[in-house]
Coordinates of C-alpha atoms in Angstrom, one line a residue:
X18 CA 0.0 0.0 0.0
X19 CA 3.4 2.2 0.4
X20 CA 4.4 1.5 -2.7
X21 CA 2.5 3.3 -4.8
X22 CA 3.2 6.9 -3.6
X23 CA 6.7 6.4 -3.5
X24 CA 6.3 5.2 -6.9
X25 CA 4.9 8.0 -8.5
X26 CA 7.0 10.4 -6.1
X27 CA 10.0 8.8 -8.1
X28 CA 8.6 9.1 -11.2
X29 CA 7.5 12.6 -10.5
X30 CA 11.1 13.6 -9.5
X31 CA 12.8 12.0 -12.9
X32 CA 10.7 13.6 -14.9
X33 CA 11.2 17.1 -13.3
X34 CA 15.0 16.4 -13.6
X35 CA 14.7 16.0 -17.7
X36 CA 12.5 18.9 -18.2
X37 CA 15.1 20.6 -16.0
X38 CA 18.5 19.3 -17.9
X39 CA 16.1 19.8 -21.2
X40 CA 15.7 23.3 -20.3
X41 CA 19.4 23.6 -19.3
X42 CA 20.9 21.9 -22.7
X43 CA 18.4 24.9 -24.7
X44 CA 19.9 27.8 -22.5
X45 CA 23.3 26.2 -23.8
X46 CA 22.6 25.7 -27.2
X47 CA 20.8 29.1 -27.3
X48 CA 24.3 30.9 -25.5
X49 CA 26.1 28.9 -28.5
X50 CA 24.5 30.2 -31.0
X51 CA 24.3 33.6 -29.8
X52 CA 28.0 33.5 -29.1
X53 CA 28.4 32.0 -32.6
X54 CA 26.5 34.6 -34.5
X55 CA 28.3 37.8 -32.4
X56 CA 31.6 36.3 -32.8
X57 CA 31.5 35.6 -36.5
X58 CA 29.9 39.0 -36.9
X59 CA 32.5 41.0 -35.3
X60 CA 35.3 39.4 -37.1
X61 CA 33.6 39.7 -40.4
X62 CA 33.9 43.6 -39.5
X63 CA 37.6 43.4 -38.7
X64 CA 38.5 41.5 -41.8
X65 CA 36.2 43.3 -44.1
X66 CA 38.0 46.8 -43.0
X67 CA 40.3 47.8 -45.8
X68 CA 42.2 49.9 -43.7
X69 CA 43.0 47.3 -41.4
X70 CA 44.0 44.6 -44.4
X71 CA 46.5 47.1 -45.4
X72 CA 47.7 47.2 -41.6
X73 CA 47.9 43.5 -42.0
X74 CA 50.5 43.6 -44.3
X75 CA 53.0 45.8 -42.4
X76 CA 52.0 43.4 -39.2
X77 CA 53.3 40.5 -41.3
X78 CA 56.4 42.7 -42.7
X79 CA 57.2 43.1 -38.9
X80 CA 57.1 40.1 -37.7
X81 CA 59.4 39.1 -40.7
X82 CA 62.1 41.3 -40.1
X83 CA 61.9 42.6 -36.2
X84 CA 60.5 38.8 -35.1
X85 CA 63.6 37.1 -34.9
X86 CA 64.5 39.7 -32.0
X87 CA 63.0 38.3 -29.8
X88 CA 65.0 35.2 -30.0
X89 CA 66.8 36.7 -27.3
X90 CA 63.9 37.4 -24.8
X91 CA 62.1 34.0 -25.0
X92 CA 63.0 30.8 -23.6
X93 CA 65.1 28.5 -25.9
X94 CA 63.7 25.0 -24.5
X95 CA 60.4 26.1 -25.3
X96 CA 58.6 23.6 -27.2
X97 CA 57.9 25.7 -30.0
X98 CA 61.9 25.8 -30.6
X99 CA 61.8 21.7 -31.2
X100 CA 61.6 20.7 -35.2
X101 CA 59.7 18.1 -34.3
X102 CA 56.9 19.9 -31.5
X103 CA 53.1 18.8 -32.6
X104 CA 52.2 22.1 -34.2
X105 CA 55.4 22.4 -36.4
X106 CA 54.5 18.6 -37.6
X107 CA 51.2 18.7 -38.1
X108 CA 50.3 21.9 -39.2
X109 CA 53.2 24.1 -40.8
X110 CA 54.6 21.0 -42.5
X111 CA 50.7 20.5 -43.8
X112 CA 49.9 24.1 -44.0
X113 CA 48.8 23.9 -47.5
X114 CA 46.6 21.0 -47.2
X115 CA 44.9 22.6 -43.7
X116 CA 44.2 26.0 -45.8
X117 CA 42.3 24.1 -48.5
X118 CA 40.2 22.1 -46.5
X119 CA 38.8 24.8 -44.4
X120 CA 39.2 27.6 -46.9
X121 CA 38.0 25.2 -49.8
X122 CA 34.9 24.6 -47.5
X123 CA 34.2 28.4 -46.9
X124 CA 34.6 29.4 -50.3
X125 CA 32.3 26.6 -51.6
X126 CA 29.4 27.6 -49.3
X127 CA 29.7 31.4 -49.8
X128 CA 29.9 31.5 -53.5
X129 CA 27.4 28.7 -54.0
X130 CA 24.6 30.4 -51.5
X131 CA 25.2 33.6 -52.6
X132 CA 24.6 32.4 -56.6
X133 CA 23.4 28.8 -56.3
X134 CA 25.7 28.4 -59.7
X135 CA 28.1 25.4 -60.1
X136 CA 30.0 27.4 -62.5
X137 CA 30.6 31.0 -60.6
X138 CA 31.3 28.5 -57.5
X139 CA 33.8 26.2 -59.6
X140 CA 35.8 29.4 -60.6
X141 CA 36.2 30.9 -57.5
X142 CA 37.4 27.8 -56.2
X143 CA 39.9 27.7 -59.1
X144 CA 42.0 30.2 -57.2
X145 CA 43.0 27.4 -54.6
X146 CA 44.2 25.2 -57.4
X147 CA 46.6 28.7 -58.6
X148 CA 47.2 28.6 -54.9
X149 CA 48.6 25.0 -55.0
X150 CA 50.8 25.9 -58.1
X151 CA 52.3 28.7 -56.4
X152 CA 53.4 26.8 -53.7
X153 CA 54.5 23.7 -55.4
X154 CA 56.4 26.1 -58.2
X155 CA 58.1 27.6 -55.2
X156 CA 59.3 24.5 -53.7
X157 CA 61.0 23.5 -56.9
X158 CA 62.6 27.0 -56.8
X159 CA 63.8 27.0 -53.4
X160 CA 65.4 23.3 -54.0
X161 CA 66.7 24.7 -57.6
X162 CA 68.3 27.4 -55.8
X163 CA 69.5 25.3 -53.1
X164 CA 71.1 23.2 -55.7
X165 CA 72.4 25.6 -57.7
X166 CA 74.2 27.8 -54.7
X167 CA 75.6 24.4 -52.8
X168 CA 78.8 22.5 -52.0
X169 CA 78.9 19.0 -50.8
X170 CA 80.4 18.5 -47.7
X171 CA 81.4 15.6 -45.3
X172 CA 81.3 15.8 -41.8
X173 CA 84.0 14.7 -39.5
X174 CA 85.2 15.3 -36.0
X175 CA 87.0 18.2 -36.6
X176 CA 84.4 19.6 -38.9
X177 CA 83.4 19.7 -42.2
X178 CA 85.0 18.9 -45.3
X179 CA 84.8 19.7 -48.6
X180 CA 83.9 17.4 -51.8
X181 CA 84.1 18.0 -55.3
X182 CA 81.1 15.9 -56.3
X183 CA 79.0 17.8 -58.3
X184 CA 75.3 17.8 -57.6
X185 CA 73.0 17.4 -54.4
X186 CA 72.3 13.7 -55.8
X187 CA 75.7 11.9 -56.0
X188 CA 77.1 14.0 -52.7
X189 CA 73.5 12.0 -50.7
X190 CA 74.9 9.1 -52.1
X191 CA 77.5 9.3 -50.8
X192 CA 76.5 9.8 -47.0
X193 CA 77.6 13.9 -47.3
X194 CA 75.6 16.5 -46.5
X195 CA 74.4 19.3 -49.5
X196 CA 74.4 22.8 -48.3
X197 CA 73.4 26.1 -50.2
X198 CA 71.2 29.0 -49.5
X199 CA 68.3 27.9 -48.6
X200 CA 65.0 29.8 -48.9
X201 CA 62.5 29.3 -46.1
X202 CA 59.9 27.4 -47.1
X203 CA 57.9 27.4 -43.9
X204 CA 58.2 31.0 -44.1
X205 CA 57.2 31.5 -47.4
X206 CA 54.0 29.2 -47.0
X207 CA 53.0 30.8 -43.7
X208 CA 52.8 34.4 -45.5
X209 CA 51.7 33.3 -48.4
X210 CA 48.7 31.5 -46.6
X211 CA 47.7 34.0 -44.2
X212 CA 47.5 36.9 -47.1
X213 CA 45.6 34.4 -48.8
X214 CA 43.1 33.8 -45.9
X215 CA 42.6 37.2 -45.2
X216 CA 42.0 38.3 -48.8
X217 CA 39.4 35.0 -48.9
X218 CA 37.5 35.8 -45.6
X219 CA 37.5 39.4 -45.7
X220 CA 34.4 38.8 -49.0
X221 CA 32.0 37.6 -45.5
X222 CA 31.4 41.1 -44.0
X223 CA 29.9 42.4 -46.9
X224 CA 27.7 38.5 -48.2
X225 CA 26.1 39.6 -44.3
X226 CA 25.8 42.9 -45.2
X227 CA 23.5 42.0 -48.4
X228 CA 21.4 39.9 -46.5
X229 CA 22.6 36.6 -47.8
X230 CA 21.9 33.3 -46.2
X231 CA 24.0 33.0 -42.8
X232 CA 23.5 29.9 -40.9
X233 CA 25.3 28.6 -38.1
X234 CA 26.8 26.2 -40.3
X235 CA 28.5 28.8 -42.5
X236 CA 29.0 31.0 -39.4
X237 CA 30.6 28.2 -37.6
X238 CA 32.8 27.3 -40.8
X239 CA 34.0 31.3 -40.7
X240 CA 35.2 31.0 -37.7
X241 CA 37.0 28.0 -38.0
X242 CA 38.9 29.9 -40.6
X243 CA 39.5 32.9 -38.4
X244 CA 40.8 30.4 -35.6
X245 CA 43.4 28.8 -38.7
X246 CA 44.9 32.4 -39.5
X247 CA 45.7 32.8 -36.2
X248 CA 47.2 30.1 -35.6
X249 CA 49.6 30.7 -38.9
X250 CA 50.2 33.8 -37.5
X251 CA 51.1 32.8 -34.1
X252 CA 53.1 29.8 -35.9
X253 CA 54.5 32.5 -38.0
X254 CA 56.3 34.2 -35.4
X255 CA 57.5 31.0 -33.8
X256 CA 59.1 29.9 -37.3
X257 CA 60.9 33.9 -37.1
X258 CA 61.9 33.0 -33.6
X259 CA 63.5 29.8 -33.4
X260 CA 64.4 28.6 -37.1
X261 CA 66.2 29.2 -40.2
X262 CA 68.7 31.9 -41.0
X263 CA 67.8 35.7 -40.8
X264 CA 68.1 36.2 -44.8
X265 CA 66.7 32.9 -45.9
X266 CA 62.9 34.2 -43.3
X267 CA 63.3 37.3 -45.1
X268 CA 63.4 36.2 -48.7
X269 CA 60.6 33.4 -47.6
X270 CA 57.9 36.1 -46.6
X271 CA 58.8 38.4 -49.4
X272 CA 58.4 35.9 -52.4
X273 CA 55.3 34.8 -50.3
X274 CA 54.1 38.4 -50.6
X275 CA 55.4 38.8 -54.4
X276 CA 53.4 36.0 -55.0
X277 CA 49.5 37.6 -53.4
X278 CA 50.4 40.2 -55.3
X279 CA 51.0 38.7 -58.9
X280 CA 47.2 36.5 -57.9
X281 CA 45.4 38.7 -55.9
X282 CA 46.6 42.2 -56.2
X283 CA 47.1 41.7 -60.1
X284 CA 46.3 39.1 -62.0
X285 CA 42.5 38.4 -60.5
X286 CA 41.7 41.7 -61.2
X287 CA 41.4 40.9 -64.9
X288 CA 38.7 39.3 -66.9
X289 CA 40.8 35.9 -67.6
X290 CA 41.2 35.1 -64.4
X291 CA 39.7 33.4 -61.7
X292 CA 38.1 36.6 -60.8
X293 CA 38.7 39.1 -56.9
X294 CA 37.1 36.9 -53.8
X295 CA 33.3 38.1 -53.8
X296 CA 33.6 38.9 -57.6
X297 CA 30.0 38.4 -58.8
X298 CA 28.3 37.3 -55.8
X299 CA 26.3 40.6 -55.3
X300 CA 24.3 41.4 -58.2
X301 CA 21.7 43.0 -56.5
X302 CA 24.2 45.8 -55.3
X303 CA 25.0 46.1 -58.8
X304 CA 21.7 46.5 -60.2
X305 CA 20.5 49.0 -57.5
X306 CA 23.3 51.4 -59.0
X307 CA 21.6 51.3 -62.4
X308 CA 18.4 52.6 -60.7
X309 CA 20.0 55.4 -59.0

């Protein structure tokens, strides 16, 4: 006869406690989102600002040439000055192939939303394929260079001597080591990504500005490209710090720049190119002119 009170007290008391953690998990989801929707807004207005992408190119030019300074006010045993720390393996050695995927993804969703056109979305998303050119063009460069400017050397207890063996090839074969000015590649690819990025991301300020579909999927895929250039920038200014000679940084980020400028602050500017990022997305804006 007991029984049946308790019962239904219990039952009672379980189902207050899911309407409760139900109403707890919507307050979360419904601070996410919000979170998600100011965030992505206010750094859509800091990447949109042209003032402030011009700023962005002396902060890079900076960190370039007055980074490696600070190699003598930062700790040495740091994890970030080991070749082979997490972040040095798995993201600058990958750069490329982490700034496709989540720039590839962006790309695809603005240009496809904002025109629903497989065509317009295929040739903005041509500019990551010039993108992978650059970069692998470079490589060969910076190995031709090394190639062209090096000795073959062997190494021995009291240092290093010199071989005449002709090319990087036959001196490896030979168990010696290849040395010539190298270009830094990390360097280069770091720049030349996070100019890329910016240029890219900079197009979402003004698809929320027109109105253009916004979910939290896109938002969310924004941000996720926001949180990458920063982390090449703060990757960036490790590589300054701890690697590669002062010269071979400098010439790095400056064919890194040479080559934004050739794509983006030249070539996509004309009609037989991939096109500007946010190049025929906004029609409406376009047409409203005519009626003025």
């Amino acid at each position: 006869m007991e029984r049946g009170p308790t019962v239904g007290a219990g039952l009672g008391a379980g189902t207050r406690v899911r309407a409760l953690l139900g109403c707890l998990v919507k307050v979360l989801l419904w601070v996410a989102s919000a979170l998600l929707y100011f965030g992505s807004e206010q750094a859509a207005r800091l990447l949109g600002s042209p003032c402030l992408r011009r700023l962005y190119h002396a902060w890079l030019a900076s960190v370039v040439i007055f980074g490696p300074l600070l190699q003598f006010h930062v700790n040495s045993r740091t994890i970030f000055a080991s070749h082979g720390n997490f972040f040095n393996i798995k993201f600058v050695n990958s750069a490329w192939g982490w700034t496709c995927t989540f720039l590839g993804g962006f790309v695809l969703l603005v240009v496809f939303l904002a025109t629903r056109r497989v065509a317009v979305t295929a040739r903005h998303l041509s500019r990551l394929v010039v993108g992978a050119a650059v970069w692998r063009g470079a490589g060969r460069a910076f190995l031709l260079i090394e190639d062209l400017t090096g000795s073959c050397f062997e190494p021995l207890p009291q240092g290093l001597l010199l071989h005449e063996l002709p090319d990087r090839k036959s001196c490896l074969a030979a168990g010696h080591q290849w040395r010539g000015y190298t270009v830094s590649s990390h360097t280069f690819l770091l720049t030349f990504c996070c100019l890329l990025m910016a240029e890219e991301a900079a197009v979402f300020a003004k698809y929320l500005a027109h109105g253009l579909p916004a979910g939290a999927p896109l938002r969310l895929v924004f941000l996720l490209n926001v949180l990458l250039l920063g982390l090449w920038n703060f990757l960036l200014l490790c590589t300054v710090i701890y690697f590669h000679q002062y010269t071979h940084k400098v010439v790095g980020a400056a064919v890194g720049t040479f080559a934004w400028y050739l794509t983006y602050g030249s070539w996509y500017h004309q009609p037989w190119s991939p096109g500007i990022p946010g190049h025929g997305l906004f029609p409406r804006s376009r047409s409203m002119r005519k009626h003025n």
